[in-house]
PDB file of C-alpha atoms in Angstrom:
ATOM      1  CA  MET K  16      -7.007   5.349   2.642  1.00 87.00           C
ATOM      2  CA  LEU K  17      -6.472   2.661  -0.634  1.00 94.00           C
ATOM      3  CA  ILE K  18      -4.318  -0.199  -0.267  1.00 97.00           C
ATOM      4  CA  PRO K  19      -1.226   0.095  -1.628  1.00 95.00           C
ATOM      5  CA  GLY K  20      -1.121   0.075  -5.683  1.00 94.00           C
ATOM      6  CA  LEU K  21       1.808  -2.499  -5.549  1.00 95.00           C
ATOM      7  CA  LEU K  22      -0.255  -4.856  -3.806  1.00 97.00           C
ATOM      8  CA  GLN K  23      -3.347  -4.034  -5.931  1.00 98.00           C
ATOM      9  CA  THR K  24      -5.512  -6.491  -7.570  1.00 98.00           C
ATOM     10  CA  GLU K  25      -6.512  -5.955 -10.863  1.00 98.00           C
ATOM     11  CA  ASP K  26     -10.310  -5.364 -10.136  1.00 98.00           C
ATOM     12  CA  TYR K  27      -9.441  -3.332  -7.249  1.00 98.00           C
ATOM     13  CA  ALA K  28      -7.134  -0.771  -9.384  1.00 98.00           C
ATOM     14  CA  ARG K  29      -9.806  -1.019 -11.471  1.00 98.00           C
ATOM     15  CA  ALA K  30     -12.468   0.089  -9.223  1.00 98.00           C
ATOM     16  CA  VAL K  31      -9.998   3.012  -8.146  1.00 97.00           C
ATOM     17  CA  PHE K  32      -9.820   4.240 -11.870  1.00 96.00           C
ATOM     18  CA  THR K  33     -12.990   4.304 -12.580  1.00 97.00           C
ATOM     19  CA  GLY K  34     -13.802   6.413  -9.734  1.00 95.00           C
ATOM     20  CA  HIS K  35     -11.131   8.692 -10.538  1.00 93.00           C
ATOM     21  CA  CYS K  36     -12.741  12.536 -10.262  1.00 93.00           C
ATOM     22  CA  PRO K  37     -13.096  14.050 -12.891  1.00 94.00           C
ATOM     23  CA  PRO K  38     -13.877  10.646 -14.695  1.00 96.00           C
ATOM     24  CA  LEU K  39     -11.229   8.710 -16.995  1.00 96.00           C
ATOM     25  CA  GLY K  40     -12.456   7.754 -20.492  1.00 97.00           C
ATOM     26  CA  ASP K  41     -12.389   3.593 -20.559  1.00 97.00           C
ATOM     27  CA  GLU K  42      -8.709   3.871 -22.457  1.00 98.00           C
ATOM     28  CA  ALA K  43      -7.428   5.986 -20.080  1.00 97.00           C
ATOM     29  CA  VAL K  44      -8.534   3.694 -16.809  1.00 97.00           C
ATOM     30  CA  ASP K  45      -7.153   0.572 -19.412  1.00 98.00           C
ATOM     31  CA  GLN K  46      -3.573   2.873 -19.104  1.00 97.00           C
ATOM     32  CA  GLN K  47      -3.760   3.569 -15.935  1.00 96.00           C
ATOM     33  CA  VAL K  48      -4.182  -0.269 -14.589  1.00 98.00           C
ATOM     34  CA  GLU K  49      -1.988  -1.616 -16.739  1.00 98.00           C
ATOM     35  CA  ALA K  50       0.625   0.840 -15.731  1.00 96.00           C
ATOM     36  CA  ARG K  51      -0.395   0.131 -11.899  1.00 96.00           C
ATOM     37  CA  LEU K  52      -0.179  -3.557 -12.646  1.00 97.00           C
ATOM     38  CA  SER K  53       3.469  -3.378 -14.304  1.00 96.00           C
ATOM     39  CA  ARG K  54       5.308  -1.693 -11.620  1.00 94.00           C
ATOM     40  CA  GLN K  55       3.972  -4.609  -9.621  1.00 94.00           C
ATOM     41  CA  LYS K  56       7.075  -6.185 -10.849  1.00 90.00           C
ATOM     42  CA  LEU K  57       8.957  -4.298  -8.520  1.00 87.00           C
ATOM     43  CA  LEU K  58       7.786  -7.073  -6.000  1.00 90.00           C
ATOM     44  CA  ASP K  59       9.874  -9.702  -7.582  1.00 88.00           C
ATOM     45  CA  ASN K  60      13.339  -8.051  -8.110  1.00 86.00           C
ATOM     46  CA  VAL K  61      16.802  -9.355  -8.037  1.00 83.00           C
ATOM     47  CA  PRO K  62      18.072  -8.539  -5.517  1.00 84.00           C
ATOM     48  CA  MET K  63      15.012  -8.514  -3.954  1.00 88.00           C
ATOM     49  CA  VAL K  64      14.074  -4.723  -2.219  1.00 88.00           C
ATOM     50  CA  GLU K  65      12.428  -4.911   1.281  1.00 91.00           C
ATOM     51  CA  LEU K  66       9.282  -3.527   1.788  1.00 94.00           C
ATOM     52  CA  PHE K  67       7.018  -2.421   4.311  1.00 95.00           C
ATOM     53  CA  PHE K  68       3.195  -1.588   3.863  1.00 95.00           C
ATOM     54  CA  ALA K  69       1.535   0.023   6.752  1.00 95.00           C
ATOM     55  CA  ILE K  70      -1.770   0.220   5.496  1.00 95.00           C
ATOM     56  CA  GLY K  71      -5.382   1.999   7.455  1.00 94.00           C
ATOM     57  CA  GLU K  72      -7.697  -0.559   8.726  1.00 96.00           C
ATOM     58  CA  SER K  73     -10.054   1.751   6.769  1.00 95.00           C
ATOM     59  CA  ALA K  74      -8.411   0.424   3.670  1.00 96.00           C
ATOM     60  CA  VAL K  75      -9.180  -2.718   4.242  1.00 97.00           C
ATOM     61  CA  ILE K  76     -12.788  -2.439   5.294  1.00 96.00           C
ATOM     62  CA  ASP K  77     -14.098  -0.309   2.606  1.00 96.00           C
ATOM     63  CA  PRO K  78     -15.283  -2.542  -0.126  1.00 96.00           C
ATOM     64  CA  ILE K  79     -13.565  -0.858  -3.101  1.00 97.00           C
ATOM     65  CA  GLY K  80     -15.414  -2.144  -6.118  1.00 97.00           C
ATOM     66  CA  GLY K  81     -17.691  -4.447  -3.978  1.00 96.00           C
ATOM     67  CA  ARG K  82     -17.621  -7.298  -2.062  1.00 96.00           C
ATOM     68  CA  ASP K  83     -16.211  -9.787  -4.382  1.00 97.00           C
ATOM     69  CA  VAL K  84     -13.666  -7.599  -5.454  1.00 98.00           C
ATOM     70  CA  MET K  85     -12.768  -6.963  -2.217  1.00 97.00           C
ATOM     71  CA  ARG K  86     -12.477 -10.268  -0.797  1.00 97.00           C
ATOM     72  CA  VAL K  87     -10.197 -11.163  -3.596  1.00 98.00           C
ATOM     73  CA  GLN K  88      -8.062  -8.048  -2.995  1.00 98.00           C
ATOM     74  CA  LEU K  89      -7.508  -9.287   1.071  1.00 98.00           C
ATOM     75  CA  GLU K  90      -6.771 -12.569  -0.344  1.00 98.00           C
ATOM     76  CA  GLN K  91      -4.118 -11.274  -2.388  1.00 97.00           C
ATOM     77  CA  LEU K  92      -2.935  -9.440   0.516  1.00 98.00           C
ATOM     78  CA  LEU K  93      -2.608 -12.681   2.342  1.00 97.00           C
ATOM     79  CA  THR K  94      -0.492 -13.900  -0.542  1.00 96.00           C
ATOM     80  CA  LEU K  95       1.592 -11.425  -0.605  1.00 96.00           C
ATOM     81  CA  ARG K  96       2.611 -11.614   3.076  1.00 92.00           C
ATOM     82  CA  THR K  97       4.621 -14.799   2.140  1.00 93.00           C
ATOM     83  CA  GLN K  98       6.967 -12.884   0.615  1.00 93.00           C
ATOM     84  CA  ARG K  99      10.166 -12.746   2.862  1.00 92.00           C
ATOM     85  CA  ASN K 100      11.192  -9.359   1.413  1.00 93.00           C
ATOM     86  CA  LEU K 101       7.589  -7.661   1.913  1.00 95.00           C
ATOM     87  CA  GLU K 102       5.695  -6.664   5.300  1.00 96.00           C
ATOM     88  CA  ILE K 103       1.918  -5.829   5.601  1.00 97.00           C
ATOM     89  CA  GLN K 104       0.939  -3.925   8.895  1.00 96.00           C
ATOM     90  CA  VAL K 105      -2.354  -2.764   9.503  1.00 97.00           C
ATOM     91  CA  MET K 106      -2.627   0.442  11.647  1.00 95.00           C
ATOM     92  CA  PRO K 107      -6.057   0.026  13.503  1.00 94.00           C
ATOM     93  CA  SER K 108      -8.524   2.839  13.834  1.00 92.00           C
ATOM     94  CA  GLY K 109      -9.207   4.806  16.995  1.00 87.00           C
ATOM     95  CA  GLN K 110      -5.478   4.913  17.522  1.00 83.00           C
ATOM     96  CA  GLY K 111      -5.934   9.068  17.642  1.00 85.00           C
ATOM     97  CA  PHE K 112      -2.692  10.838  15.932  1.00 88.00           C
ATOM     98  CA  HIS K 113       0.132   9.097  13.894  1.00 88.00           C
ATOM     99  CA  PRO K 114       2.499   9.634  11.623  1.00 87.00           C
ATOM    100  CA  GLY K 115       0.715   8.472   8.629  1.00 87.00           C
ATOM    101  CA  LEU K 116      -2.114  10.531   8.990  1.00 87.00           C
ATOM    102  CA  ASN K 117      -0.733  13.495   7.226  1.00 86.00           C
ATOM    103  CA  GLY K 118      -1.053  11.309   4.222  1.00 87.00           C
ATOM    104  CA  ALA K 119       0.946   8.516   2.319  1.00 89.00           C
ATOM    105  CA  PHE K 120       4.745   8.773   2.023  1.00 92.00           C
ATOM    106  CA  VAL K 121       7.487   6.174   0.651  1.00 93.00           C
ATOM    107  CA  VAL K 122      11.034   6.404   1.700  1.00 95.00           C
ATOM    108  CA  LEU K 123      13.903   4.830  -0.479  1.00 92.00           C
ATOM    109  CA  GLU K 124      17.490   3.673  -0.206  1.00 90.00           C
ATOM    110  CA  THR K 125      19.418   3.585  -2.996  1.00 88.00           C
ATOM    111  CA  ALA K 126      22.042   0.479  -3.658  1.00 85.00           C
ATOM    112  CA  GLU K 127      24.543   3.709  -2.639  1.00 92.00           C
ATOM    113  CA  HIS K 128      22.472   3.809   0.933  1.00 92.00           C
ATOM    114  CA  GLN K 129      21.114   7.740  -0.622  1.00 93.00           C
ATOM    115  CA  HIS K 130      17.756   8.050   0.689  1.00 94.00           C
ATOM    116  CA  ALA K 131      14.890  10.262  -1.162  1.00 96.00           C
ATOM    117  CA  ALA K 132      11.382   9.851  -0.696  1.00 96.00           C
ATOM    118  CA  TYR K 133       7.963   9.935  -3.013  1.00 95.00           C
ATOM    119  CA  LEU K 134       4.597  11.829  -1.779  1.00 93.00           C
ATOM    120  CA  GLU K 135       1.732  11.222  -3.455  1.00 87.00           C
ATOM    121  CA  SER K 136      -2.063  13.184  -3.046  1.00 86.00           C
ATOM    122  CA  GLN K 137      -4.940  13.515  -5.460  1.00 83.00           C
ATOM    123  CA  GLY K 138      -3.027  11.783  -8.471  1.00 78.00           C
ATOM    124  CA  VAL K 139       0.250  14.286  -8.214  1.00 87.00           C
ATOM    125  CA  GLY K 140       3.447  12.581  -7.077  1.00 89.00           C
ATOM    126  CA  THR K 141       6.477  14.174  -6.179  1.00 95.00           C
ATOM    127  CA  VAL K 142      10.059  12.884  -5.472  1.00 96.00           C
ATOM    128  CA  VAL K 143      11.995  14.866  -2.392  1.00 97.00           C
ATOM    129  CA  GLY K 144      15.390  15.060  -2.236  1.00 95.00           C
ATOM    130  CA  ASP K 145      16.349  17.450   0.168  1.00 96.00           C
ATOM    131  CA  PRO K 146      17.874  16.033   2.966  1.00 95.00           C
ATOM    132  CA  ASP K 147      16.039  17.832   5.804  1.00 97.00           C
ATOM    133  CA  THR K 148      12.635  17.031   4.547  1.00 96.00           C
ATOM    134  CA  VAL K 149      13.932  13.455   3.711  1.00 96.00           C
ATOM    135  CA  SER K 150      15.382  12.875   7.199  1.00 96.00           C
ATOM    136  CA  GLY K 151      11.773  14.143   9.008  1.00 96.00           C
ATOM    137  CA  LEU K 152      10.035  11.750   6.778  1.00 96.00           C
ATOM    138  CA  CYS K 153      12.304   8.467   8.000  1.00 95.00           C
ATOM    139  CA  LEU K 154      11.244   9.735  11.343  1.00 95.00           C
ATOM    140  CA  ARG K 155       8.151   9.637  10.666  1.00 94.00           C
ATOM    141  CA  TYR K 156       8.830   6.214   9.308  1.00 93.00           C
ATOM    142  CA  GLY K 157      10.469   4.771  11.999  1.00 93.00           C
ATOM    143  CA  LYS K 158       7.758   6.017  14.531  1.00 93.00           C
ATOM    144  CA  LEU K 159       5.155   4.922  11.831  1.00 92.00           C
ATOM    145  CA  ARG K 160       6.758   1.448  11.966  1.00 92.00           C
ATOM    146  CA  SER K 161       5.682   0.984  16.000  1.00 92.00           C
ATOM    147  CA  GLN K 162       2.395   1.893  15.944  1.00 93.00           C
ATOM    148  CA  PRO K 163       0.299  -0.950  13.527  1.00 95.00           C
ATOM    149  CA  LEU K 164      -0.913  -4.158  15.156  1.00 96.00           C
ATOM    150  CA  ASN K 165       2.415  -6.720  14.037  1.00 96.00           C
ATOM    151  CA  VAL K 166       2.492  -8.485  10.923  1.00 96.00           C
ATOM    152  CA  GLU K 167       0.778 -11.708  12.602  1.00 97.00           C
ATOM    153  CA  GLU K 168      -2.314  -9.877  13.966  1.00 97.00           C
ATOM    154  CA  SER K 169      -2.515  -7.600  10.853  1.00 97.00           C
ATOM    155  CA  ALA K 170      -2.958 -11.055   9.145  1.00 97.00           C
ATOM    156  CA  ARG K 171      -5.562 -12.408  11.076  1.00 97.00           C
ATOM    157  CA  LEU K 172      -7.393  -9.125  10.693  1.00 97.00           C
ATOM    158  CA  ILE K 173      -7.381  -9.822   6.813  1.00 97.00           C
ATOM    159  CA  ASP K 174      -8.097 -13.404   6.939  1.00 96.00           C
ATOM    160  CA  ARG K 175     -11.096 -12.473   9.317  1.00 96.00           C
ATOM    161  CA  LEU K 176     -12.193  -9.460   6.953  1.00 95.00           C
ATOM    162  CA  ALA K 177     -11.906 -11.786   3.852  1.00 95.00           C
ATOM    163  CA  GLY K 178     -13.690 -14.485   5.349  1.00 92.00           C
ATOM    164  CA  GLU K 179     -16.662 -11.803   6.384  1.00 91.00           C
ATOM    165  CA  ALA K 180     -16.898 -10.402   2.517  1.00 86.00           C
ATOM    166  CA  ALA K 181     -17.262 -13.936   1.370  1.00 82.00           C
ATOM    167  CA  THR K 182     -20.270 -14.766   3.171  1.00 81.00           C
TER     168      THR K 182
END
């Protein structure tokens, strides 16, 4: 439903936290935005971490924060996609059911090849270590990787939408 936090621009993140329900105070919004932006340092870690993002089409269409904020956000996605360790794919609307519709999830593999998952919904995040649950999420992840537009098709869509937001 939203651009993933690790990929958000400051203005997009601010729009997300400003729209929080119940409303957050200005200081809390500032703290949340700062925390979100500081986590983006993970994108440049050495050794590099392989990252894949499947983003629903509605997240790249809905003008969160307004057209200008969304245009800059889309341009940010196009810039980020040039990183060797990062892939962004868009799941087109109208596909019917796919494994991402039950909600966002993150599958992690440690340097020791241990797997875990992270689930977040409505501002509540949970780390999952149960092997059966993590295995099920890994299966969903594998299936989810095969269903969105490929990386180049996704970039063309994002580029077209950024151009439309500029006009």
